[in-house]
Amino acid sequence: MSATPTGDVTLPPNHHADHPGFAGIGGVIAAICFTIGRGAAADLAIEMTGTGPGDDVVDIGCGPGVAVRRAAARGPSSVVGVDPAAVMRRVARALTRTSRRAAPTVRYQDGAAEALPLPDGSATVAWSLATVHHWHDLDAGLAEVRRVLRPSGRFLAIERQVEPGATGLASHGWTAEQAHLFGQRCRTAGFSDISIDRHQPGRRRVISVLAHTT
């Protein structure tokens, strides 16, 4: 079902850009918590982008690597998880070493949406799952995604659907209007064939923005 704008005045899609980073024992606890209930969104991302053999995938804000490991099981050429939090990368590497989904094509690197540690045109698929609302600079992040994607590349953002006016943890995600604002920013950044949809892959409803490079 397509999401439609609500018409309500709302915050920008990166309305939690000032959220503190993860570190220390609190970061470890958060990383472990982030491994729970994230598989459905990861599988949705894989399905929506058609990830499979021959793809080079970038997970922006990979956290403990749930989507990285699930993508690796589809046989792509490479999967790179990028995250600015060292504690997330440590947990991701540890879980990948012990996972049946682990593959030599998987690696984790320090970085953020605004500074991806990858060469130009090195990916066919990029996604950001429940992290765009933390990006510090939307335009810089989108420019970086376009830089690393090859022609006919796919970029997907998925966020939890939240209600207008929500506060605290309940506001970490997007309203329908915020999703449409992000879609507009993607178009301004040079992406094409942009689609915005609602889904319920698990217990939570989510909103997706799928865009393509030309």
Coordinates of N, CA and C in Angstrom, one line a residue:
M1 N 0.9 -1.2 0.0 CA 0.0 0.0 0.0 C 0.9 1.2 0.0
S2 N 0.6 2.2 -0.9 CA 1.4 3.4 -1.0 C 1.1 4.3 0.2
A3 N 2.2 4.9 0.7 CA 2.0 6.0 1.7 C 1.7 7.3 1.1
T4 N 0.8 8.1 1.6 CA 0.5 9.4 1.1 C 0.8 10.4 2.1
P5 N 1.1 11.6 1.7 CA 1.4 12.7 2.7 C 0.3 13.0 3.6
T6 N 0.5 13.3 4.8 CA -0.5 13.7 5.7 C -0.9 15.2 5.6
G7 N 0.0 16.0 5.1 CA -0.2 17.4 5.1 C 0.2 18.1 6.4
D8 N 0.6 17.3 7.4 CA 0.9 17.9 8.7 C 2.3 18.5 8.6
V9 N 2.5 19.6 9.3 CA 3.9 20.2 9.4 C 4.7 19.2 10.3
T10 N 5.9 18.9 9.9 CA 6.6 17.8 10.6 C 8.1 18.1 10.6
L11 N 8.8 17.3 11.3 CA 10.3 17.5 11.4 C 10.9 16.9 10.2
P12 N 12.2 17.2 9.9 CA 12.9 16.7 8.8 C 13.2 15.2 9.0
P13 N 13.5 14.4 7.9 CA 13.7 13.0 8.1 C 14.8 12.6 9.0
N14 N 15.8 13.5 9.2 CA 16.9 13.2 10.1 C 16.7 14.0 11.4
H15 N 15.5 13.9 12.0 CA 15.2 14.6 13.2 C 15.9 14.2 14.5
H16 N 16.6 13.0 14.4 CA 17.4 12.6 15.6 C 18.9 12.6 15.2
A17 N 19.3 13.6 14.4 CA 20.7 13.7 14.0 C 21.7 13.9 15.2
D18 N 21.1 14.5 16.3 CA 22.0 14.8 17.4 C 22.0 13.6 18.5
H19 N 21.5 12.5 18.1 CA 21.4 11.4 19.0 C 22.9 10.9 19.4
P20 N 23.2 10.7 20.6 CA 24.6 10.3 21.0 C 24.9 9.0 20.4
G21 N 26.2 8.8 20.1 CA 26.7 7.6 19.6 C 26.8 6.5 20.6
F22 N 26.9 5.2 20.2 CA 27.0 4.1 21.0 C 28.4 3.8 21.4
A23 N 28.6 3.5 22.7 CA 29.9 3.2 23.2 C 29.8 2.5 24.6
G24 N 30.9 1.8 25.0 CA 31.0 1.3 26.3 C 30.0 0.1 26.5
I25 N 29.7 -0.2 27.8 CA 28.8 -1.3 28.1 C 27.4 -1.0 27.6
G26 N 27.0 0.3 27.6 CA 25.7 0.6 27.1 C 25.6 0.3 25.6
G27 N 26.7 0.5 24.9 CA 26.7 0.2 23.5 C 26.6 -1.3 23.2
V28 N 27.3 -2.1 24.1 CA 27.2 -3.5 23.9 C 25.8 -4.0 24.1
I29 N 25.2 -3.5 25.2 CA 23.8 -3.9 25.4 C 22.9 -3.5 24.3
A30 N 23.1 -2.3 23.7 CA 22.3 -1.8 22.6 C 22.5 -2.7 21.4
A31 N 23.8 -3.1 21.2 CA 24.1 -4.0 20.0 C 23.4 -5.3 20.1
I32 N 23.4 -5.9 21.3 CA 22.7 -7.2 21.5 C 21.2 -7.0 21.3
C33 N 20.7 -5.9 21.9 CA 19.2 -5.7 21.7 C 18.9 -5.5 20.2
F34 N 19.8 -4.9 19.4 CA 19.5 -4.7 18.0 C 19.6 -5.9 17.2
T35 N 20.0 -7.0 17.8 CA 20.0 -8.3 17.0 C 18.6 -9.0 17.1
I36 N 17.7 -8.4 18.0 CA 16.4 -9.1 18.2 C 15.4 -8.4 17.4
G37 N 14.6 -9.2 16.6 CA 13.5 -8.6 15.9 C 13.8 -7.8 14.7
R38 N 15.1 -7.9 14.2 CA 15.5 -7.1 13.0 C 15.6 -7.9 11.7
G39 N 15.4 -9.2 11.8 CA 15.5 -10.1 10.7 C 14.4 -9.8 9.6
A40 N 13.2 -9.5 10.0 CA 12.1 -9.3 9.1 C 12.4 -8.0 8.2
A41 N 12.9 -7.0 8.8 CA 13.2 -5.8 8.0 C 14.4 -6.1 7.1
A42 N 15.4 -6.8 7.6 CA 16.5 -7.2 6.7 C 16.0 -8.0 5.5
D43 N 15.2 -9.0 5.7 CA 14.6 -9.8 4.6 C 13.8 -8.9 3.6
L44 N 13.1 -7.9 4.2 CA 12.3 -7.0 3.3 C 13.3 -6.2 2.4
A45 N 14.4 -5.8 3.0 CA 15.4 -5.0 2.2 C 16.0 -5.9 1.1
I46 N 16.3 -7.1 1.4 CA 16.9 -8.0 0.4 C 15.9 -8.2 -0.7
E47 N 14.6 -8.4 -0.3 CA 13.6 -8.7 -1.3 C 13.3 -7.5 -2.2
M48 N 13.2 -6.3 -1.6 CA 12.9 -5.1 -2.3 C 14.0 -4.7 -3.3
T49 N 15.3 -4.9 -2.9 CA 16.4 -4.6 -3.8 C 16.8 -5.7 -4.7
G50 N 16.2 -6.8 -4.5 CA 16.6 -8.0 -5.4 C 18.0 -8.4 -5.2
T51 N 18.5 -8.3 -4.0 CA 19.9 -8.7 -3.7 C 20.2 -10.2 -4.0
G52 N 21.2 -10.4 -4.7 CA 21.6 -11.8 -5.0 C 23.0 -11.9 -5.6
P53 N 23.3 -13.0 -6.2 CA 24.6 -13.2 -6.8 C 25.0 -12.1 -7.7
G54 N 26.3 -11.7 -7.6 CA 26.8 -10.6 -8.4 C 26.7 -9.2 -7.9
D55 N 25.9 -9.1 -6.8 CA 25.7 -7.8 -6.2 C 26.8 -7.4 -5.3
D56 N 27.1 -6.1 -5.1 CA 28.0 -5.6 -4.1 C 27.2 -4.7 -3.2
V57 N 27.0 -5.1 -2.0 CA 26.0 -4.5 -1.1 C 26.7 -3.7 0.0
V58 N 26.1 -2.5 0.3 CA 26.6 -1.7 1.4 C 25.4 -1.5 2.4
D59 N 25.7 -1.8 3.6 CA 24.7 -1.6 4.7 C 25.2 -0.4 5.5
I60 N 24.5 0.8 5.4 CA 24.9 2.0 6.0 C 24.3 2.1 7.4
G61 N 25.1 2.1 8.4 CA 24.6 2.1 9.8 C 24.2 0.6 10.2
C62 N 25.1 -0.3 9.9 CA 24.8 -1.7 10.0 C 24.6 -2.3 11.4
G63 N 25.0 -1.5 12.4 CA 24.8 -2.0 13.8 C 25.5 -3.3 14.0
P64 N 24.8 -4.3 14.6 CA 25.5 -5.6 14.9 C 25.5 -6.5 13.7
G65 N 25.1 -6.1 12.5 CA 25.3 -6.8 11.3 C 24.2 -7.8 10.9
V66 N 23.0 -7.7 11.4 CA 21.9 -8.6 11.1 C 21.6 -8.7 9.6
A67 N 21.4 -7.5 9.0 CA 21.1 -7.5 7.6 C 22.3 -7.9 6.7
V68 N 23.5 -7.6 7.2 CA 24.8 -8.0 6.5 C 24.8 -9.5 6.4
R69 N 24.6 -10.2 7.5 CA 24.7 -11.7 7.5 C 23.6 -12.3 6.6
R70 N 22.4 -11.7 6.7 CA 21.3 -12.3 5.9 C 21.5 -12.0 4.4
A71 N 22.1 -10.9 4.1 CA 22.4 -10.6 2.7 C 23.5 -11.5 2.2
A72 N 24.5 -11.8 3.0 CA 25.6 -12.7 2.6 C 25.1 -14.1 2.2
A73 N 24.0 -14.5 2.8 CA 23.5 -15.8 2.6 C 22.9 -15.9 1.2
R74 N 22.6 -14.8 0.5 CA 22.1 -14.7 -0.8 C 23.1 -14.8 -1.9
G75 N 24.4 -14.9 -1.6 CA 25.4 -15.1 -2.5 C 25.9 -13.9 -3.3
P76 N 25.9 -12.7 -2.7 CA 26.4 -11.6 -3.5 C 28.0 -11.6 -3.5
S77 N 28.5 -10.8 -4.4 CA 30.0 -10.8 -4.5 C 30.6 -10.2 -3.2
S78 N 30.0 -9.2 -2.6 CA 30.5 -8.6 -1.4 C 29.4 -8.0 -0.6
V79 N 29.6 -7.9 0.7 CA 28.7 -7.2 1.6 C 29.6 -6.4 2.6
V80 N 29.4 -5.1 2.6 CA 30.1 -4.2 3.5 C 29.2 -3.6 4.5
G81 N 29.5 -3.8 5.8 CA 28.7 -3.1 6.8 C 29.5 -1.9 7.3
V82 N 28.9 -0.7 7.3 CA 29.5 0.5 7.7 C 28.8 1.1 8.9
D83 N 29.6 1.4 9.9 CA 29.0 1.9 11.2 C 30.0 2.8 11.9
P84 N 29.6 3.9 12.4 CA 30.6 4.8 13.1 C 30.9 4.3 14.5
A85 N 30.2 3.4 15.1 CA 30.4 2.9 16.5 C 31.3 1.7 16.5
A86 N 32.4 1.8 17.1 CA 33.3 0.6 17.2 C 32.7 -0.5 17.9
V87 N 31.9 -0.3 18.9 CA 31.3 -1.4 19.7 C 30.3 -2.2 18.8
M88 N 29.6 -1.5 17.9 CA 28.7 -2.2 17.0 C 29.5 -3.1 16.0
R89 N 30.6 -2.6 15.5 CA 31.4 -3.3 14.6 C 32.0 -4.5 15.3
R90 N 32.5 -4.4 16.5 CA 33.1 -5.5 17.2 C 32.0 -6.6 17.4
V91 N 30.8 -6.2 17.8 CA 29.8 -7.2 18.0 C 29.4 -7.9 16.7
A92 N 29.3 -7.1 15.6 CA 29.0 -7.6 14.3 C 30.0 -8.6 13.8
R93 N 31.3 -8.3 14.0 CA 32.3 -9.3 13.6 C 32.3 -10.5 14.4
A94 N 32.0 -10.4 15.7 CA 32.0 -11.6 16.6 C 30.8 -12.5 16.2
L95 N 29.7 -11.9 15.9 CA 28.5 -12.7 15.5 C 28.7 -13.3 14.1
T96 N 29.3 -12.6 13.2 CA 29.6 -13.1 11.9 C 30.5 -14.3 11.9
R97 N 31.5 -14.2 12.7 CA 32.4 -15.4 12.8 C 31.7 -16.6 13.3
T98 N 30.7 -16.5 14.1 CA 30.0 -17.7 14.6 C 28.7 -18.0 13.9
S99 N 28.4 -17.3 12.8 CA 27.1 -17.5 12.1 C 27.3 -18.4 10.9
R100 N 26.3 -19.2 10.6 CA 26.3 -20.0 9.4 C 26.2 -19.1 8.2
R101 N 25.7 -17.9 8.4 CA 25.5 -17.0 7.2 C 26.9 -16.3 6.9
A102 N 27.9 -16.5 7.7 CA 29.1 -15.8 7.5 C 29.7 -16.2 6.2
A103 N 30.4 -15.3 5.6 CA 31.1 -15.5 4.3 C 32.3 -14.7 4.2
P104 N 33.3 -15.1 3.4 CA 34.5 -14.3 3.2 C 34.2 -13.0 2.5
T105 N 33.0 -12.9 1.9 CA 32.7 -11.7 1.2 C 32.2 -10.5 2.1
V106 N 32.1 -10.8 3.4 CA 31.6 -9.9 4.4 C 32.8 -9.1 5.1
R107 N 32.6 -7.8 5.2 CA 33.6 -7.0 6.0 C 32.8 -5.9 6.7
Y108 N 33.4 -5.4 7.7 CA 32.8 -4.2 8.5 C 33.9 -3.1 8.5
Q109 N 33.4 -1.9 8.3 CA 34.3 -0.7 8.2 C 33.8 0.5 9.0
D110 N 34.7 1.2 9.5 CA 34.3 2.5 10.2 C 33.9 3.5 9.2
G111 N 32.8 4.2 9.5 CA 32.3 5.2 8.5 C 30.9 5.6 8.9
A112 N 30.4 6.6 8.1 CA 29.0 7.0 8.3 C 28.5 7.4 6.9
A113 N 27.2 7.7 6.8 CA 26.5 8.0 5.6 C 27.2 9.1 4.8
E114 N 27.7 10.1 5.6 CA 28.3 11.3 5.0 C 29.7 11.1 4.6
A115 N 30.3 10.0 4.9 CA 31.7 9.7 4.5 C 31.9 8.1 4.4
L116 N 31.4 7.6 3.4 CA 31.5 6.1 3.2 C 32.9 5.7 2.8
P117 N 33.5 4.7 3.4 CA 34.9 4.4 3.2 C 35.0 3.4 2.0
L118 N 34.4 3.8 0.8 CA 34.3 2.9 -0.3 C 34.7 3.7 -1.6
P119 N 35.2 3.1 -2.6 CA 35.6 3.8 -3.8 C 34.3 4.1 -4.6
D120 N 34.5 5.0 -5.6 CA 33.4 5.4 -6.5 C 32.9 4.1 -7.2
G121 N 31.6 4.0 -7.4 CA 31.0 3.0 -8.2 C 31.3 1.6 -7.8
S122 N 31.5 1.4 -6.5 CA 31.9 0.1 -5.9 C 30.7 -0.8 -5.5
A123 N 29.5 -0.3 -5.6 CA 28.3 -1.0 -5.1 C 27.2 -1.0 -6.1
T124 N 26.4 -2.1 -6.0 CA 25.1 -2.1 -6.8 C 23.9 -1.9 -5.9
V125 N 24.0 -2.2 -4.6 CA 22.9 -2.0 -3.7 C 23.4 -1.3 -2.4
A126 N 22.7 -0.3 -1.9 CA 23.0 0.3 -0.7 C 21.6 0.4 0.1
W127 N 21.7 0.2 1.4 CA 20.5 0.4 2.2 C 20.8 1.0 3.5
S128 N 19.9 1.6 4.1 CA 20.0 2.2 5.5 C 18.7 1.8 6.2
L129 N 18.8 0.9 7.2 CA 17.7 0.4 7.9 C 17.6 1.0 9.3
A130 N 16.5 1.8 9.5 CA 16.3 2.4 10.8 C 17.4 3.3 11.2
T131 N 18.1 4.0 10.2 CA 19.2 4.8 10.6 C 19.2 6.2 9.9
V132 N 18.4 6.4 8.9 CA 18.4 7.7 8.2 C 18.0 8.8 9.2
H133 N 17.1 8.5 10.1 CA 16.7 9.5 11.1 C 17.8 10.0 12.0
H134 N 19.0 9.3 11.9 CA 20.2 9.7 12.7 C 21.2 10.4 11.8
W135 N 21.1 10.4 10.5 CA 22.1 11.0 9.7 C 22.3 12.4 10.1
H136 N 23.6 12.9 10.1 CA 23.9 14.3 10.4 C 23.5 15.2 9.3
D137 N 23.7 14.8 8.1 CA 23.5 15.6 6.9 C 22.9 14.8 5.8
L138 N 21.6 15.0 5.5 CA 20.9 14.2 4.5 C 21.6 14.4 3.1
D139 N 21.8 15.6 2.7 CA 22.3 15.9 1.4 C 23.7 15.3 1.2
A140 N 24.6 15.4 2.2 CA 25.9 14.8 2.1 C 25.8 13.3 2.1
G141 N 24.9 12.7 2.9 CA 24.7 11.3 2.9 C 24.2 10.8 1.5
L142 N 23.3 11.4 0.9 CA 22.7 11.0 -0.3 C 23.8 11.2 -1.5
A143 N 24.6 12.2 -1.4 CA 25.6 12.4 -2.4 C 26.6 11.2 -2.3
E144 N 26.9 10.8 -1.1 CA 27.9 9.7 -0.9 C 27.3 8.4 -1.4
V145 N 26.0 8.2 -1.2 CA 25.3 7.0 -1.7 C 25.4 6.9 -3.2
R146 N 25.1 8.1 -3.8 CA 25.2 8.1 -5.3 C 26.6 7.9 -5.8
R147 N 27.6 8.4 -5.0 CA 29.0 8.2 -5.5 C 29.4 6.8 -5.5
V148 N 29.0 6.0 -4.5 CA 29.4 4.6 -4.4 C 28.6 3.6 -5.3
L149 N 27.4 4.1 -5.7 CA 26.5 3.2 -6.5 C 26.9 3.3 -7.9
R150 N 26.9 2.1 -8.6 CA 27.0 2.1 -10.0 C 25.7 2.5 -10.7
P151 N 25.7 2.7 -12.0 CA 24.5 2.9 -12.8 C 23.5 1.8 -12.6
S152 N 22.2 2.0 -12.5 CA 21.2 1.0 -12.2 C 21.3 0.5 -10.8
G153 N 22.0 1.2 -9.9 CA 22.1 0.8 -8.5 C 20.8 1.1 -7.8
R154 N 20.6 0.4 -6.7 CA 19.4 0.5 -5.9 C 19.7 1.0 -4.5
F155 N 19.0 2.0 -4.0 CA 19.2 2.5 -2.7 C 17.8 2.4 -1.9
L156 N 17.9 1.9 -0.8 CA 16.6 1.7 0.0 C 16.8 2.2 1.4
A157 N 15.9 3.0 1.9 CA 15.8 3.4 3.3 C 14.5 2.8 3.9
I158 N 14.6 2.2 5.0 CA 13.4 1.7 5.8 C 13.5 2.3 7.2
E159 N 12.3 2.8 7.6 CA 12.2 3.4 8.9 C 10.9 2.9 9.6
R160 N 10.9 2.7 10.9 CA 9.7 2.4 11.6 C 8.6 3.5 11.4
Q161 N 7.4 3.1 11.1 CA 6.3 4.1 11.0 C 5.9 4.6 12.4
V162 N 6.0 5.9 12.5 CA 5.6 6.6 13.8 C 4.5 7.5 13.6
E163 N 3.8 7.9 14.6 CA 2.7 8.8 14.6 C 3.2 10.3 14.7
P164 N 2.5 11.2 13.9 CA 2.9 12.6 14.1 C 2.8 13.1 15.5
G165 N 3.8 13.8 15.9 CA 3.8 14.3 17.3 C 4.3 13.4 18.3
A166 N 4.8 12.2 17.9 CA 5.3 11.3 18.9 C 6.6 11.8 19.5
T167 N 6.9 11.4 20.7 CA 8.1 11.9 21.4 C 8.9 10.7 22.0
G168 N 10.1 11.0 22.4 CA 11.0 10.0 23.0 C 11.2 8.8 22.0
L169 N 11.4 7.6 22.5 CA 11.7 6.5 21.7 C 10.6 6.2 20.6
A170 N 9.4 6.6 20.9 CA 8.3 6.4 20.0 C 8.4 7.3 18.7
S171 N 9.3 8.3 18.8 CA 9.5 9.2 17.6 C 10.6 8.7 16.7
H172 N 11.3 7.7 17.1 CA 12.5 7.2 16.3 C 12.0 6.4 15.1
G173 N 11.8 7.1 14.0 CA 11.3 6.6 12.8 C 10.8 7.7 11.9
W174 N 9.8 7.4 11.0 CA 9.2 8.4 10.1 C 7.7 8.4 10.2
T175 N 7.2 9.5 10.1 CA 5.8 9.6 9.7 C 5.7 9.5 8.2
A176 N 4.5 9.4 7.6 CA 4.3 9.3 6.2 C 4.9 10.6 5.5
E177 N 4.7 11.7 6.1 CA 5.1 13.0 5.6 C 6.7 13.0 5.5
Q178 N 7.3 12.5 6.6 CA 8.8 12.5 6.6 C 9.3 11.6 5.5
A179 N 8.7 10.5 5.3 CA 9.1 9.6 4.2 C 9.0 10.3 2.8
H180 N 7.9 11.1 2.6 CA 7.8 11.8 1.4 C 8.8 12.9 1.3
L181 N 9.2 13.5 2.4 CA 10.2 14.5 2.3 C 11.6 13.9 2.0
F182 N 11.8 12.7 2.5 CA 13.1 12.0 2.1 C 13.1 11.7 0.7
G183 N 11.9 11.2 0.2 CA 11.8 10.9 -1.3 C 12.1 12.1 -2.1
Q184 N 11.7 13.3 -1.7 CA 12.0 14.5 -2.4 C 13.4 14.8 -2.4
R185 N 14.1 14.6 -1.3 CA 15.5 14.9 -1.2 C 16.3 13.9 -2.1
C186 N 15.8 12.6 -2.2 CA 16.5 11.7 -3.1 C 16.4 12.2 -4.5
R187 N 15.2 12.7 -4.9 CA 15.0 13.1 -6.3 C 15.9 14.3 -6.5
T188 N 16.0 15.3 -5.6 CA 16.9 16.4 -5.7 C 18.4 16.0 -5.8
A189 N 18.7 14.9 -5.2 CA 20.1 14.4 -5.2 C 20.4 13.7 -6.5
G190 N 19.4 13.5 -7.4 CA 19.7 12.9 -8.6 C 19.2 11.4 -8.8
F191 N 18.6 10.9 -7.8 CA 18.0 9.6 -7.9 C 16.7 9.6 -8.7
S192 N 16.3 8.5 -9.3 CA 15.1 8.4 -10.1 C 14.3 7.2 -9.7
D193 N 13.1 7.1 -10.3 CA 12.2 5.9 -10.1 C 12.0 5.7 -8.6
I194 N 11.6 6.7 -7.9 CA 11.5 6.6 -6.4 C 10.1 6.2 -6.1
S195 N 10.0 5.2 -5.2 CA 8.7 4.7 -4.7 C 8.7 4.7 -3.2
I196 N 7.6 5.0 -2.6 CA 7.4 5.1 -1.2 C 6.2 4.2 -0.8
D197 N 6.5 3.3 0.2 CA 5.5 2.3 0.5 C 5.5 2.0 2.0
R198 N 4.4 1.4 2.5 CA 4.2 0.9 3.8 C 4.2 -0.6 3.8
H199 N 4.8 -1.2 4.9 CA 4.9 -2.6 5.0 C 4.7 -3.0 6.5
Q200 N 4.4 -4.3 6.7 CA 4.5 -4.8 8.0 C 5.2 -6.2 8.0
P201 N 6.5 -6.2 7.9 CA 7.2 -7.4 7.7 C 7.3 -8.3 9.0
G202 N 7.1 -7.6 10.1 CA 7.1 -8.3 11.4 C 6.0 -7.7 12.3
R203 N 6.3 -7.5 13.5 CA 5.4 -6.9 14.5 C 5.2 -5.4 14.3
R204 N 6.2 -4.7 13.7 CA 6.1 -3.3 13.5 C 5.8 -2.9 12.1
R205 N 5.1 -1.8 11.9 CA 4.9 -1.3 10.6 C 6.1 -0.4 10.2
V206 N 6.5 -0.4 9.0 CA 7.6 0.3 8.5 C 7.2 1.1 7.2
I207 N 8.0 2.1 6.9 CA 7.9 2.9 5.7 C 9.2 2.8 4.9
S208 N 9.1 2.5 3.6 CA 10.3 2.4 2.8 C 10.3 3.5 1.7
V209 N 11.6 3.9 1.4 CA 11.8 4.7 0.2 C 12.9 4.0 -0.6
L210 N 12.5 3.6 -1.9 CA 13.4 2.9 -2.8 C 13.7 3.9 -3.9
A211 N 15.0 4.0 -4.2 CA 15.4 4.9 -5.3 C 16.5 4.2 -6.1
H212 N 16.7 4.8 -7.3 CA 17.6 4.1 -8.3 C 18.6 5.2 -8.9
T213 N 19.7 4.7 -9.3 CA 20.7 5.5 -10.0 C 20.5 5.3 -11.5
T214 N 20.9 6.2 -12.3 CA 20.8 6.1 -13.8 C 22.2 6.0 -14.4

